[in-house]
Amino acid sequence: MNETFNFTRFLNLFKKHTAEQYKTYLMSTGVLIGVLILVLGFINYSTHGHMGPVIQGAMFVNFLFFSGTIFTSLIFTDLGDRKKSIPALSLPASHFEKYLVAWLYSFVIFQVVFLGCFYAIDYLVISIGNANSPDKMEVINVFSTDRKVWVSFLVFTILHSICFFGAVFFEKLHFIKTVFSFFIFIAVLCLLNPVLLHTIFQEEIDNGIPFNMVGLVINKEYICIEPTQTSYTIAATIAILISVILWISTYFRLKEKQV
């Protein structure tokens, strides 16, 4: 029998995890639905039924990032409790199988459930608004290339890999410590970015957003350099590679855990 991965053993582990955690996951889904109803309902009421695609897109992105990072940060919470970590680590299944169950639930299954919840509530709220307003609003298509809401899935991939790694790396307060470390990294990046840009262009940097536009002052004239489509493609490729590296690092970090 393969010690790294066996489908039957993995399936049994997946069923066991589902049987043990389904009540918690159902309660979490209920909380998500409740918050979506409250927030989307309040916004639709405040705008008199004019909750357009921009607002819907913003709510989708914010809820996806916030709920997804919290859920991912708690996926390995048993490892931080010695009483729970002993049976979890001594379970007759490989580290890869345990890793894969956690990855599937926090990345794949979460996004499927979130999409279902968001679209169900958004459709309900929009339908109620349209019934009481002459202007008919449409439910946003998050996969449309027109409004680029789909980019949030790429960003979520990066955030998931960071929180997934933090969930294993930190023993306690996984979400808080991961977010704190992430913001420290972003702050350092923002501080170093103008220095790096000045080194590259050898000109005064008026504005430099990491992975975005660059503002230069040349002979007292302001010049804005926008990234090309190729630049976005390269940035997206790098982001995916970083996510894969973090996912792999999470697996090896999990293998280091001892009973």
CSV table of C-alpha atoms in Angstrom, one decimal:
chain,number,residue,atom,x,y,z
A,1,MET,CA,0.0,0.0,0.0
A,2,ASN,CA,1.3,3.5,-0.9
A,3,GLU,CA,2.3,5.2,2.3
A,4,THR,CA,2.0,8.7,0.8
A,5,PHE,CA,-1.5,8.5,-0.8
A,6,ASN,CA,-4.1,5.8,-1.0
A,7,PHE,CA,-7.5,6.7,-2.4
A,8,THR,CA,-9.5,4.5,-0.1
A,9,ARG,CA,-7.7,5.7,3.0
A,10,PHE,CA,-8.0,9.3,1.8
A,11,LEU,CA,-11.8,8.8,1.2
A,12,ASN,CA,-12.2,7.4,4.7
A,13,LEU,CA,-10.3,10.3,6.2
A,14,PHE,CA,-12.4,12.8,4.2
A,15,LYS,CA,-15.6,11.1,5.5
A,16,LYS,CA,-14.3,11.1,9.0
A,17,HIS,CA,-13.4,14.8,8.9
A,18,THR,CA,-16.8,15.6,7.4
A,19,ALA,CA,-18.7,13.6,10.0
A,20,GLU,CA,-16.7,15.3,12.8
A,21,GLN,CA,-16.9,18.9,11.5
A,22,TYR,CA,-20.1,19.1,9.6
A,23,LYS,CA,-22.0,20.7,12.4
A,24,THR,CA,-19.4,23.4,12.8
A,25,TYR,CA,-19.3,24.0,9.0
A,26,LEU,CA,-23.1,24.2,8.8
A,27,MET,CA,-23.1,26.7,11.6
A,28,SER,CA,-20.4,28.7,9.9
A,29,THR,CA,-22.4,28.6,6.7
A,30,GLY,CA,-25.5,29.8,8.6
A,31,VAL,CA,-23.5,32.7,10.0
A,32,LEU,CA,-22.2,33.6,6.6
A,33,ILE,CA,-25.8,33.6,5.1
A,34,GLY,CA,-27.1,35.6,8.0
A,35,VAL,CA,-24.4,38.3,7.6
A,36,LEU,CA,-24.9,38.4,3.8
A,37,ILE,CA,-28.7,38.9,4.3
A,38,LEU,CA,-28.1,41.7,6.8
A,39,VAL,CA,-25.4,43.6,4.9
A,40,LEU,CA,-26.8,43.1,1.3
A,41,GLY,CA,-30.3,43.7,2.6
A,42,PHE,CA,-29.3,46.9,4.4
A,43,ILE,CA,-27.4,48.2,1.4
A,44,ASN,CA,-30.2,47.5,-1.0
A,45,TYR,CA,-32.7,49.2,1.3
A,46,SER,CA,-30.4,52.2,1.7
A,47,THR,CA,-29.9,52.6,-2.1
A,48,HIS,CA,-33.7,52.1,-2.6
A,49,GLY,CA,-33.2,49.0,-4.7
A,50,HIS,CA,-30.3,50.4,-6.7
A,51,MET,CA,-27.5,48.0,-5.6
A,52,GLY,CA,-25.6,48.0,-8.9
A,53,PRO,CA,-22.8,45.7,-10.1
A,54,VAL,CA,-20.1,47.8,-8.5
A,55,ILE,CA,-21.5,47.5,-5.0
A,56,GLN,CA,-22.3,43.8,-5.5
A,57,GLY,CA,-18.7,43.2,-6.7
A,58,ALA,CA,-17.3,45.1,-3.7
A,59,MET,CA,-19.4,43.0,-1.3
A,60,PHE,CA,-18.4,39.8,-3.1
A,61,VAL,CA,-14.7,40.6,-2.8
A,62,ASN,CA,-14.8,41.7,0.8
A,63,PHE,CA,-16.8,38.8,2.0
A,64,LEU,CA,-14.7,36.3,0.0
A,65,PHE,CA,-11.4,37.6,1.4
A,66,PHE,CA,-12.6,38.1,5.0
A,67,SER,CA,-14.5,34.9,5.5
A,68,GLY,CA,-12.1,32.8,3.5
A,69,THR,CA,-9.0,33.9,5.4
A,70,ILE,CA,-10.6,33.3,8.7
A,71,PHE,CA,-11.9,29.9,7.7
A,72,THR,CA,-8.5,28.9,6.3
A,73,SER,CA,-6.6,30.1,9.4
A,74,LEU,CA,-8.7,27.8,11.6
A,75,ILE,CA,-8.4,24.7,9.4
A,76,PHE,CA,-5.5,23.3,11.4
A,77,THR,CA,-6.7,24.6,14.8
A,78,ASP,CA,-6.5,21.1,16.4
A,79,LEU,CA,-2.7,21.1,16.0
A,80,GLY,CA,-2.5,24.0,18.4
A,81,ASP,CA,-4.1,22.0,21.2
A,82,ARG,CA,-2.0,19.2,22.6
A,83,LYS,CA,-4.9,17.1,23.6
A,84,LYS,CA,-6.4,17.3,20.1
A,85,SER,CA,-3.2,17.2,18.2
A,86,ILE,CA,-2.2,13.8,19.5
A,87,PRO,CA,-5.2,11.9,18.0
A,88,ALA,CA,-5.0,14.1,14.9
A,89,LEU,CA,-1.3,13.3,14.2
A,90,SER,CA,-1.5,9.7,15.3
A,91,LEU,CA,-4.4,9.0,12.9
A,92,PRO,CA,-3.5,6.1,10.5
A,93,ALA,CA,-3.3,8.3,7.4
A,94,SER,CA,-0.4,10.0,5.7
A,95,HIS,CA,0.5,13.7,6.2
A,96,PHE,CA,-0.3,14.3,2.5
A,97,GLU,CA,-3.8,12.9,2.9
A,98,LYS,CA,-4.4,15.0,6.0
A,99,TYR,CA,-3.0,18.0,4.1
A,100,LEU,CA,-5.2,17.3,1.1
A,101,VAL,CA,-8.4,17.1,3.1
A,102,ALA,CA,-7.6,20.5,4.8
A,103,TRP,CA,-6.7,22.0,1.4
A,104,LEU,CA,-9.9,20.8,-0.3
A,105,TYR,CA,-12.1,22.1,2.4
A,106,SER,CA,-10.4,25.5,2.8
A,107,PHE,CA,-9.8,26.2,-0.8
A,108,VAL,CA,-12.1,24.3,-3.2
A,109,ILE,CA,-15.2,23.5,-1.1
A,110,PHE,CA,-15.2,26.9,0.7
A,111,GLN,CA,-15.3,28.7,-2.6
A,112,VAL,CA,-18.1,26.5,-4.0
A,113,VAL,CA,-20.1,27.0,-0.8
A,114,PHE,CA,-19.4,30.8,-0.7
A,115,LEU,CA,-20.4,31.2,-4.4
A,116,GLY,CA,-23.7,29.4,-3.7
A,117,CYS,CA,-24.5,31.4,-0.6
A,118,PHE,CA,-23.6,34.7,-2.2
A,119,TYR,CA,-25.5,34.2,-5.4
A,120,ALA,CA,-28.6,32.9,-3.5
A,121,ILE,CA,-28.7,35.9,-1.2
A,122,ASP,CA,-27.8,38.4,-3.9
A,123,TYR,CA,-30.5,37.1,-6.2
A,124,LEU,CA,-33.0,37.2,-3.4
A,125,VAL,CA,-32.1,40.8,-2.4
A,126,ILE,CA,-32.0,42.0,-6.0
A,127,SER,CA,-35.4,40.4,-6.8
A,128,ILE,CA,-37.0,42.1,-3.8
A,129,GLY,CA,-35.4,45.4,-4.8
A,130,ASN,CA,-36.6,45.1,-8.4
A,131,ALA,CA,-40.2,44.3,-7.2
A,132,ASN,CA,-40.3,47.7,-5.5
A,133,SER,CA,-38.3,49.8,-8.0
A,134,PRO,CA,-38.9,50.8,-11.6
A,135,ASP,CA,-35.2,50.4,-12.4
A,136,LYS,CA,-34.3,46.8,-12.7
A,137,MET,CA,-30.9,45.7,-11.3
A,138,GLU,CA,-29.1,42.6,-12.5
A,139,VAL,CA,-27.2,40.1,-10.5
A,140,ILE,CA,-23.5,40.5,-11.0
A,141,ASN,CA,-21.6,37.9,-13.0
A,142,VAL,CA,-18.3,37.5,-11.0
A,143,PHE,CA,-16.7,35.5,-13.8
A,144,SER,CA,-17.3,38.3,-16.4
A,145,THR,CA,-14.2,39.9,-17.8
A,146,ASP,CA,-15.9,43.2,-18.1
A,147,ARG,CA,-15.7,44.2,-14.4
A,148,LYS,CA,-12.7,42.0,-13.6
A,149,VAL,CA,-14.2,40.7,-10.3
A,150,TRP,CA,-12.7,37.4,-11.3
A,151,VAL,CA,-9.3,38.7,-10.3
A,152,SER,CA,-10.5,38.3,-6.7
A,153,PHE,CA,-10.1,34.5,-7.2
A,154,LEU,CA,-6.5,35.0,-8.0
A,155,VAL,CA,-6.0,37.3,-5.0
A,156,PHE,CA,-7.8,34.8,-2.8
A,157,THR,CA,-5.5,32.1,-4.0
A,158,ILE,CA,-2.5,34.1,-2.7
A,159,LEU,CA,-4.3,35.0,0.6
A,160,HIS,CA,-5.3,31.3,1.1
A,161,SER,CA,-1.8,30.1,0.6
A,162,ILE,CA,-0.5,32.6,3.2
A,163,CYS,CA,-3.2,31.8,5.8
A,164,PHE,CA,-2.8,28.1,5.0
A,165,PHE,CA,0.9,28.3,5.8
A,166,GLY,CA,0.2,30.4,8.9
A,167,ALA,CA,-2.4,27.9,10.2
A,168,VAL,CA,0.4,25.3,10.4
A,169,PHE,CA,3.3,27.6,11.3
A,170,PHE,CA,1.7,29.3,14.3
A,171,GLU,CA,0.6,27.3,17.3
A,172,LYS,CA,-2.0,29.8,18.6
A,173,LEU,CA,-3.9,32.8,17.4
A,174,HIS,CA,-3.3,31.7,13.8
A,175,PHE,CA,-5.4,34.4,12.0
A,176,ILE,CA,-4.1,37.3,14.1
A,177,LYS,CA,-0.5,36.3,13.8
A,178,THR,CA,-0.8,35.6,10.1
A,179,VAL,CA,-2.5,38.9,9.4
A,180,PHE,CA,0.0,40.8,11.5
A,181,SER,CA,3.0,39.2,9.7
A,182,PHE,CA,1.3,39.9,6.3
A,183,PHE,CA,0.8,43.6,7.1
A,184,ILE,CA,4.4,43.9,8.3
A,185,PHE,CA,5.5,42.4,4.9
A,186,ILE,CA,3.3,44.8,3.0
A,187,ALA,CA,4.5,47.8,5.0
A,188,VAL,CA,8.2,46.9,4.3
A,189,LEU,CA,7.4,46.3,0.6
A,190,CYS,CA,5.8,49.8,0.4
A,191,LEU,CA,8.8,51.4,2.1
A,192,LEU,CA,11.3,49.7,-0.1
A,193,ASN,CA,9.3,50.1,-3.4
A,194,PRO,CA,10.2,53.8,-3.9
A,195,VAL,CA,13.9,53.1,-3.2
A,196,LEU,CA,13.9,50.2,-5.7
A,197,LEU,CA,12.1,52.3,-8.4
A,198,HIS,CA,14.5,55.2,-7.9
A,199,THR,CA,17.4,52.8,-8.4
A,200,ILE,CA,15.8,51.5,-11.6
A,201,PHE,CA,14.7,54.8,-13.2
A,202,GLN,CA,17.3,57.2,-11.6
A,203,GLU,CA,14.6,59.8,-11.4
A,204,GLU,CA,12.4,61.3,-8.7
A,205,ILE,CA,9.5,59.0,-7.8
A,206,ASP,CA,6.3,60.8,-7.1
A,207,ASN,CA,4.1,57.8,-6.7
A,208,GLY,CA,4.9,54.1,-6.9
A,209,ILE,CA,2.2,51.4,-6.1
A,210,PRO,CA,3.7,47.9,-5.8
A,211,PHE,CA,2.8,45.8,-8.9
A,212,ASN,CA,1.0,48.8,-10.4
A,213,MET,CA,1.5,52.2,-11.9
A,214,VAL,CA,4.7,54.3,-11.4
A,215,GLY,CA,4.7,58.2,-11.2
A,216,LEU,CA,7.9,59.9,-12.3
A,217,VAL,CA,8.9,63.6,-12.1
A,218,ILE,CA,11.3,64.4,-15.0
A,219,ASN,CA,12.3,68.0,-15.5
A,220,LYS,CA,9.4,69.1,-13.3
A,221,GLU,CA,7.0,67.2,-15.6
A,222,TYR,CA,4.9,64.4,-14.1
A,223,ILE,CA,4.9,61.2,-16.1
A,224,CYS,CA,2.6,58.2,-15.3
A,225,ILE,CA,3.7,54.8,-16.5
A,226,GLU,CA,0.9,52.3,-16.6
A,227,PRO,CA,1.6,48.5,-16.6
A,228,THR,CA,1.0,46.7,-19.8
A,229,GLN,CA,-1.1,43.5,-20.2
A,230,THR,CA,2.1,41.5,-20.3
A,231,SER,CA,3.1,43.0,-16.9
A,232,TYR,CA,-0.2,41.8,-15.4
A,233,THR,CA,0.3,38.4,-16.9
A,234,ILE,CA,3.8,38.2,-15.4
A,235,ALA,CA,2.5,39.4,-12.0
A,236,ALA,CA,-0.3,36.8,-12.1
A,237,THR,CA,2.2,34.1,-12.9
A,238,ILE,CA,4.5,35.1,-10.1
A,239,ALA,CA,1.5,35.2,-7.7
A,240,ILE,CA,0.5,31.7,-8.7
A,241,LEU,CA,4.1,30.4,-8.3
A,242,ILE,CA,4.3,32.0,-4.8
A,243,SER,CA,1.0,30.4,-3.8
A,244,VAL,CA,2.2,27.0,-5.0
A,245,ILE,CA,5.5,27.4,-3.1
A,246,LEU,CA,3.6,28.3,0.1
A,247,TRP,CA,1.3,25.4,-0.3
A,248,ILE,CA,4.3,23.1,-0.7
A,249,SER,CA,6.0,24.7,2.3
A,250,THR,CA,2.8,24.1,4.3
A,251,TYR,CA,2.9,20.4,3.5
A,252,PHE,CA,6.5,20.0,4.6
A,253,ARG,CA,5.8,22.1,7.7
A,254,LEU,CA,2.9,19.7,8.5
A,255,LYS,CA,5.3,16.7,8.1
A,256,GLU,CA,7.5,18.2,10.8
A,257,LYS,CA,4.7,18.1,13.3
A,258,GLN,CA,5.3,15.4,15.9
A,259,VAL,CA,3.0,13.7,18.4
